[in-house]
Coordinates of C-alpha atoms and ligand atoms in Angstrom, one line a residue:
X1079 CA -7.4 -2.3 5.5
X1080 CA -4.5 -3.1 3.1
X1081 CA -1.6 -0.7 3.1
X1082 CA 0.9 0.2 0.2
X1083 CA 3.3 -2.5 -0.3
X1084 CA -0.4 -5.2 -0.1
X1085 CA -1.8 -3.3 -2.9
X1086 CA 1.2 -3.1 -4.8
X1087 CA 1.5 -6.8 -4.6
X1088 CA -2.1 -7.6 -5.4
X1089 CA -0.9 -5.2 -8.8
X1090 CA 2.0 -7.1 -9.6
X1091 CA -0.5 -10.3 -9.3
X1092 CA -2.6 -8.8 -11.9
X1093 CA -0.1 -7.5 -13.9
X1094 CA 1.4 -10.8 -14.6
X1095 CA -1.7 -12.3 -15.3
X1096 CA -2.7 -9.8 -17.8
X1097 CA 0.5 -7.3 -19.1
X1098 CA 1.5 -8.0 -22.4
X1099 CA -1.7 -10.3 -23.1
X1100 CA -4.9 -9.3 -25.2
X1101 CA -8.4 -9.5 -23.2
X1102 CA -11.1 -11.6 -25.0
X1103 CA -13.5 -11.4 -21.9
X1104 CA -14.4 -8.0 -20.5
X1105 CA -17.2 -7.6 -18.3
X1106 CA -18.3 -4.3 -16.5
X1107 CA -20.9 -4.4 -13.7
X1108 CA -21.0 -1.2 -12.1
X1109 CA -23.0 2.2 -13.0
X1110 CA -20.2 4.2 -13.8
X1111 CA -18.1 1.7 -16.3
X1112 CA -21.7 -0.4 -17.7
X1113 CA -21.5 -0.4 -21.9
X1114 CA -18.2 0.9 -21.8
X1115 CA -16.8 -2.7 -22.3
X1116 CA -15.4 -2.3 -26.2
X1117 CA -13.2 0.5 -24.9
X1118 CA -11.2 -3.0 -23.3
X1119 CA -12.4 -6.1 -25.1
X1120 CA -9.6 -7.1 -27.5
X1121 CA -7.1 -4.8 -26.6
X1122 CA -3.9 -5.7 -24.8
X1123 CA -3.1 -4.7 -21.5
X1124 CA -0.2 -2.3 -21.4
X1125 CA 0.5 -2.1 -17.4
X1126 CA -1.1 -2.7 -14.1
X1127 CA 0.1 0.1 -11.7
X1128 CA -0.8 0.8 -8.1
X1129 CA -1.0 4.5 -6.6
X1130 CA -1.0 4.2 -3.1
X1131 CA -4.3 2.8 -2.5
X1132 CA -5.4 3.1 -6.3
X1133 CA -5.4 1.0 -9.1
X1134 CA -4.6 1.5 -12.6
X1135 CA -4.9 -0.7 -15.6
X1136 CA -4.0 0.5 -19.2
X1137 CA -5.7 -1.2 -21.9
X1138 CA -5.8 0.2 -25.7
X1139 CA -6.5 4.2 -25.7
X1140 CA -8.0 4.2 -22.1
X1141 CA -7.0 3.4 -18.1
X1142 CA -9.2 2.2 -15.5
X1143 CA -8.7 3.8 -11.9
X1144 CA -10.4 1.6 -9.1
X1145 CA -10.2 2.2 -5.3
X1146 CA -11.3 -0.1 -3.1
X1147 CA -12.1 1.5 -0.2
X1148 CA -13.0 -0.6 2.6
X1149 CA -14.5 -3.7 1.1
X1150 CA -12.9 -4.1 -3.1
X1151 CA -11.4 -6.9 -3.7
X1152 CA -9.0 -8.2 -6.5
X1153 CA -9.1 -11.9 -7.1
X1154 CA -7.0 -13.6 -9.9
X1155 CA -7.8 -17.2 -11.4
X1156 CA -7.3 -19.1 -14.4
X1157 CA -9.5 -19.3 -16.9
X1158 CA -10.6 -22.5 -16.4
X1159 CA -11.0 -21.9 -12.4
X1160 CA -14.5 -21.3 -11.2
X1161 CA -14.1 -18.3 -8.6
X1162 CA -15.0 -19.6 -5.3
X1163 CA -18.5 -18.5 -3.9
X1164 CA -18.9 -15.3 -2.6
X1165 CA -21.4 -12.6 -1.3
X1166 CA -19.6 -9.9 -3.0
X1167 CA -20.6 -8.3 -6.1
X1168 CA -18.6 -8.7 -9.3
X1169 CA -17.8 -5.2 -10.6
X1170 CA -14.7 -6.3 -13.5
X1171 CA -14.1 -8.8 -15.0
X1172 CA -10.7 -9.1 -17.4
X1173 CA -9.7 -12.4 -19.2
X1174 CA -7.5 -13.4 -21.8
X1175 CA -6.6 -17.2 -22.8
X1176 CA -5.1 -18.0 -19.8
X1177 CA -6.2 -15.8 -16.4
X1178 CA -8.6 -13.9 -15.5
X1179 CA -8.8 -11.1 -12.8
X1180 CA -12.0 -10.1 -10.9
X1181 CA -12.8 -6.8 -8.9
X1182 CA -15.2 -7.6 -6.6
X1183 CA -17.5 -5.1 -4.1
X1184 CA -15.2 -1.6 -5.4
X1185 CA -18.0 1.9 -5.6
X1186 CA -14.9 3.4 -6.9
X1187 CA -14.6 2.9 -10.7
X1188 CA -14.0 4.8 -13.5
X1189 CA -12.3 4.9 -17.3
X1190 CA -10.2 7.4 -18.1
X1191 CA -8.2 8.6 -20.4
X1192 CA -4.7 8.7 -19.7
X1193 CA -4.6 12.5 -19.9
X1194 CA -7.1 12.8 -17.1
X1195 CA -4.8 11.0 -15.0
X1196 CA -3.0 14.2 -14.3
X1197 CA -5.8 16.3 -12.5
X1198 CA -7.3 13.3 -11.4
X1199 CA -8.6 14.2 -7.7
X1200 CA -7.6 11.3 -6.0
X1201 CA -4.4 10.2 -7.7
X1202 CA -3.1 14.5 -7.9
X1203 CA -2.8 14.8 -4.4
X1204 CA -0.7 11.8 -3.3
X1205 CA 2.5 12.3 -2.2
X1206 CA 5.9 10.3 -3.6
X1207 CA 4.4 6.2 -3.1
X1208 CA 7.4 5.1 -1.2
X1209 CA 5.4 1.3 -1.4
X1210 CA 6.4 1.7 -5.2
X1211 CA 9.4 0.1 -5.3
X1212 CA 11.1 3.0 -7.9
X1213 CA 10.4 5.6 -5.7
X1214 CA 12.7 8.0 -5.6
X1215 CA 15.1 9.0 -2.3
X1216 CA 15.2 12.2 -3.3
X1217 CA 12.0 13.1 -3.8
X1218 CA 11.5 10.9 -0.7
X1219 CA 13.4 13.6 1.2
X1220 CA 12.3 17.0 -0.2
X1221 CA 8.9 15.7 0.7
X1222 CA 10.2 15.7 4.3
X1223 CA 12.1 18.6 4.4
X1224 CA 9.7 20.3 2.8
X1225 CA 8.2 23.9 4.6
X1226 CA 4.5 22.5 3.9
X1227 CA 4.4 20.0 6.6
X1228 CA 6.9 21.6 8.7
X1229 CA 4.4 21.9 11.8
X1230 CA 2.4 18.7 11.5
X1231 CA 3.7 16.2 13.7
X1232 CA 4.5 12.8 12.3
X1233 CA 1.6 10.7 14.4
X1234 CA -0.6 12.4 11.8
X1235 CA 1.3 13.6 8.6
X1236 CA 2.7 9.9 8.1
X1237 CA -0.9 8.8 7.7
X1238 CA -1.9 11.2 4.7
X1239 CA -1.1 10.1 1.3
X1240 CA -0.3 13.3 0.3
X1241 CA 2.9 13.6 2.5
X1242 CA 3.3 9.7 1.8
X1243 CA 1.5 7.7 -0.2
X1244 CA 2.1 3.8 0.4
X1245 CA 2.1 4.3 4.1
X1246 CA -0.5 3.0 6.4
X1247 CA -1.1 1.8 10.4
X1248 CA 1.6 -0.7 11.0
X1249 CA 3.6 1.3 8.6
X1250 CA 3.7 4.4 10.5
X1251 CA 5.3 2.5 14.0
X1252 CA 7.1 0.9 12.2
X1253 CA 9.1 3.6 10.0
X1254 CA 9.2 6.1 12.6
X1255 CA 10.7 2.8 15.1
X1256 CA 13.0 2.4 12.2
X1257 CA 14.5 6.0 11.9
X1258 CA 14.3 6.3 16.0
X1259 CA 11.8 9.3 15.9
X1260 CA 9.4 10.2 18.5
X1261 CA 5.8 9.9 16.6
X1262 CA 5.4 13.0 19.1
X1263 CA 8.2 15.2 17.0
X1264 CA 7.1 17.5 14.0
X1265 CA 9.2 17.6 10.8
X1266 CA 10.6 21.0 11.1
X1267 CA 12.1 20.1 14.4
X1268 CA 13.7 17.3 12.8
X1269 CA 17.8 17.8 11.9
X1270 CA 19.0 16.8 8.3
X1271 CA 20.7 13.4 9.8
X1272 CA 16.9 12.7 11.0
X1273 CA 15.0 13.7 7.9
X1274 CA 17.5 11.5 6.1
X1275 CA 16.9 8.7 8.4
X1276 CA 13.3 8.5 8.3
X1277 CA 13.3 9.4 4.3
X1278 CA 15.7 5.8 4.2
X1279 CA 13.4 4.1 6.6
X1280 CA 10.3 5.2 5.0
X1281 CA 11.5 3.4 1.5
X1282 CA 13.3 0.4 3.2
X1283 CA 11.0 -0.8 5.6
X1284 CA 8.0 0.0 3.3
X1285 CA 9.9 -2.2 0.3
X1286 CA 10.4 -5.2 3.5
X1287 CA 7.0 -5.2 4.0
X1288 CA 6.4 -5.7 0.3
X1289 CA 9.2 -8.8 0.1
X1290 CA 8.5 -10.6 3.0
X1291 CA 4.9 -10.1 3.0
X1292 CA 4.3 -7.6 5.8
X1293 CA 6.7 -8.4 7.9
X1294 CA 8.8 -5.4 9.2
X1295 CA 11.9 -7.1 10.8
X1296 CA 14.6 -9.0 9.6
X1297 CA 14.3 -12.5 8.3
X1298 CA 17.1 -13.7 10.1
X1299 CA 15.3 -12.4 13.6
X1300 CA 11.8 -13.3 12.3
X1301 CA 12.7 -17.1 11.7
X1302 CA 14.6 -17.1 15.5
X1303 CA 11.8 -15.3 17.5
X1304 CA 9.2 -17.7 16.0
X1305 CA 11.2 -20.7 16.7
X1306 CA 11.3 -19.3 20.3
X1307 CA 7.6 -19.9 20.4
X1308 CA 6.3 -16.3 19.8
X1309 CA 3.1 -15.9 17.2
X1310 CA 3.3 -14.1 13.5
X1311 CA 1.4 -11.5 15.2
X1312 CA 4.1 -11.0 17.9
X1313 CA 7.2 -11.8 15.8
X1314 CA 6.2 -9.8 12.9
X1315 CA 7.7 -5.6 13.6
X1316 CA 9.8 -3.9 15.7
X1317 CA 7.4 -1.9 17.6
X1318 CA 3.3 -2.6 16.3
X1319 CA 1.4 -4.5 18.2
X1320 CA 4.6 -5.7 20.9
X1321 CA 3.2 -3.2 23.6
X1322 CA 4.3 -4.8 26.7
X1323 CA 7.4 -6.7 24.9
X1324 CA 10.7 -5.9 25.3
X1325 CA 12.2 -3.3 22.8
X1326 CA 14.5 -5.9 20.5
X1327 CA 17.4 -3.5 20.4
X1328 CA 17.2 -2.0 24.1
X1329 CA 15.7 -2.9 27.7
X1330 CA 12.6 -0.8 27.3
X1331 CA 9.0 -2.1 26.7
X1332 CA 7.3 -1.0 23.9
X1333 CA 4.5 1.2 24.7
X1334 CA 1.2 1.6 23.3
X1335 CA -0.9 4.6 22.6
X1336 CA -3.8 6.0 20.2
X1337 CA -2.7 8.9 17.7
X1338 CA -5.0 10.2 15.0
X1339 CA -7.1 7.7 16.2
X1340 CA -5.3 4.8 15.5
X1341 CA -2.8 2.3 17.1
X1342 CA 0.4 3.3 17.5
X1343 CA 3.5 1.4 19.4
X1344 CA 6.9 2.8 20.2
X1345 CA 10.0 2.7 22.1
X1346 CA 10.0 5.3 24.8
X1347 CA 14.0 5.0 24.8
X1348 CA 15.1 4.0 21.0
X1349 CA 12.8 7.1 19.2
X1350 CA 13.2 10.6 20.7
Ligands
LIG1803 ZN1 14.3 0.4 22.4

């Protein structure tokens, strides 16, 4: 499943297909947007935004908020590129002249307007999006310090959006590998130097993965570990998925376990 700093990119792909550019094809296949398609059709797109794992486009006097779950899917094309076969369903279409961007297999569609944004149920309850890449530090770190999640420990809390949004599986090892916290430690047990740590990690490891296409480490140490012969898959983070592997900044292994029942790798000696 994509995680924050995917779905923002997949936003900035859309965005510069369509920002700034007036639709002439609109097409709506989906119950809950079907005969709505005027509200779009020759109006021009005013921005493409990701919230965490949301979507929002602003055309004219209305926004469209898509999720995709598990299965949606945002392709974009030129317009005179025939979209490659598929078996999912189209649910959007949006064109102009030059590109157009498809949504296919998404349940999760709707057309707001933008004051509805505000209670929305979905995008209300999210947490600073540190996979946006103006998020802000501050907020960042009253989200942490904050006496709300004080007794949730950070296995779990770094998984819901509405401490973090943005954040996701190889995320989670990878910030909390970052800052050198124990994914067994809770946030109120955590001093200020730590809360700052892991507030700086959260935003600079998330805004890596978004750069370097979801790679957590270092170029520099990315390039030299794959020249030594080790896969994407192994060369990729600090600590996710290298269970077994030596810790690249101690002599421990990285260790593997299941919290909130998902993966998780650490280092037993670098995060306490
Ligand atoms: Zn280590």
């Amino acid at each position: 499943m994509p995680e924050g700093p995917e779905i923002h990119r997949a936003a900035n792909r859309i965005a510069k297909a369509l920002v700034g550019k007036t639709l002439n094809q609109v097409e709506f296949h989906y119950k809950t947007v079907e005969g709505l398609e005027h509200y779009f059709l020759n109006k021009e797109v005013e921005y493409v935004k990701a919230r965490s794992k949301g979507l929002l486009i602003s055309v004219g006097d209305y926004v469209m908020y898509s999720h995709n779950q598990l299965y949606g899917r945002w392709t974009v094309n030129r317009a005179t590129t025939k979209p490659k076969p598929t078996n999912r369903s189209l649910r959007v279409l949006l064109g102009n002249d030059k590109n157009i961007a498809r949504l296919w297999s998404a349940t999760d569609i709707e057309i707001l307007e933008p004051w509805e944004l505000v209670g929305h149920p979905y995008l209300a309850k999210l947490g600073p999006d540190v996979a946006d890449l103006e998020v802000r530090y501050e907020d960042v770190l009253a989200q942490i310090s904050s006496p709300k999640f004080a007794r949730r420990q950070l296995s779990g809390l770094l998984l819901d959006q509405g401490f973090l949004a943005g954040v996701g599986n190889y995320l989670r090892s990878e910030i909390l590998f970052s800052a050198g916290i124990s994914p067994y430690r809770k946030t109120g047990s955590l001093t200020e130097d730590e809360r700052e740590k892991l507030a700086k990690s959260a935003i600079e490891i998330t805004a890596l993965a978004y750069h370097e296409k979801g790679v957590t480490v270092p170029q520099e140490l990315y390039k030299t570990l794959r020249d030594n012969g080790l896969s994407r898959y192994q060369a990729r983070h600090y600590a996710f998925t290298r269970d077994g592997l030596e810790c690249h900044t101690c002599d421990s292994l990285i260790v593997h376990t299941r919290l909130s029942s998902r993966r998780l790798d650490y280092c037993p000696k670098c995060q306490i």
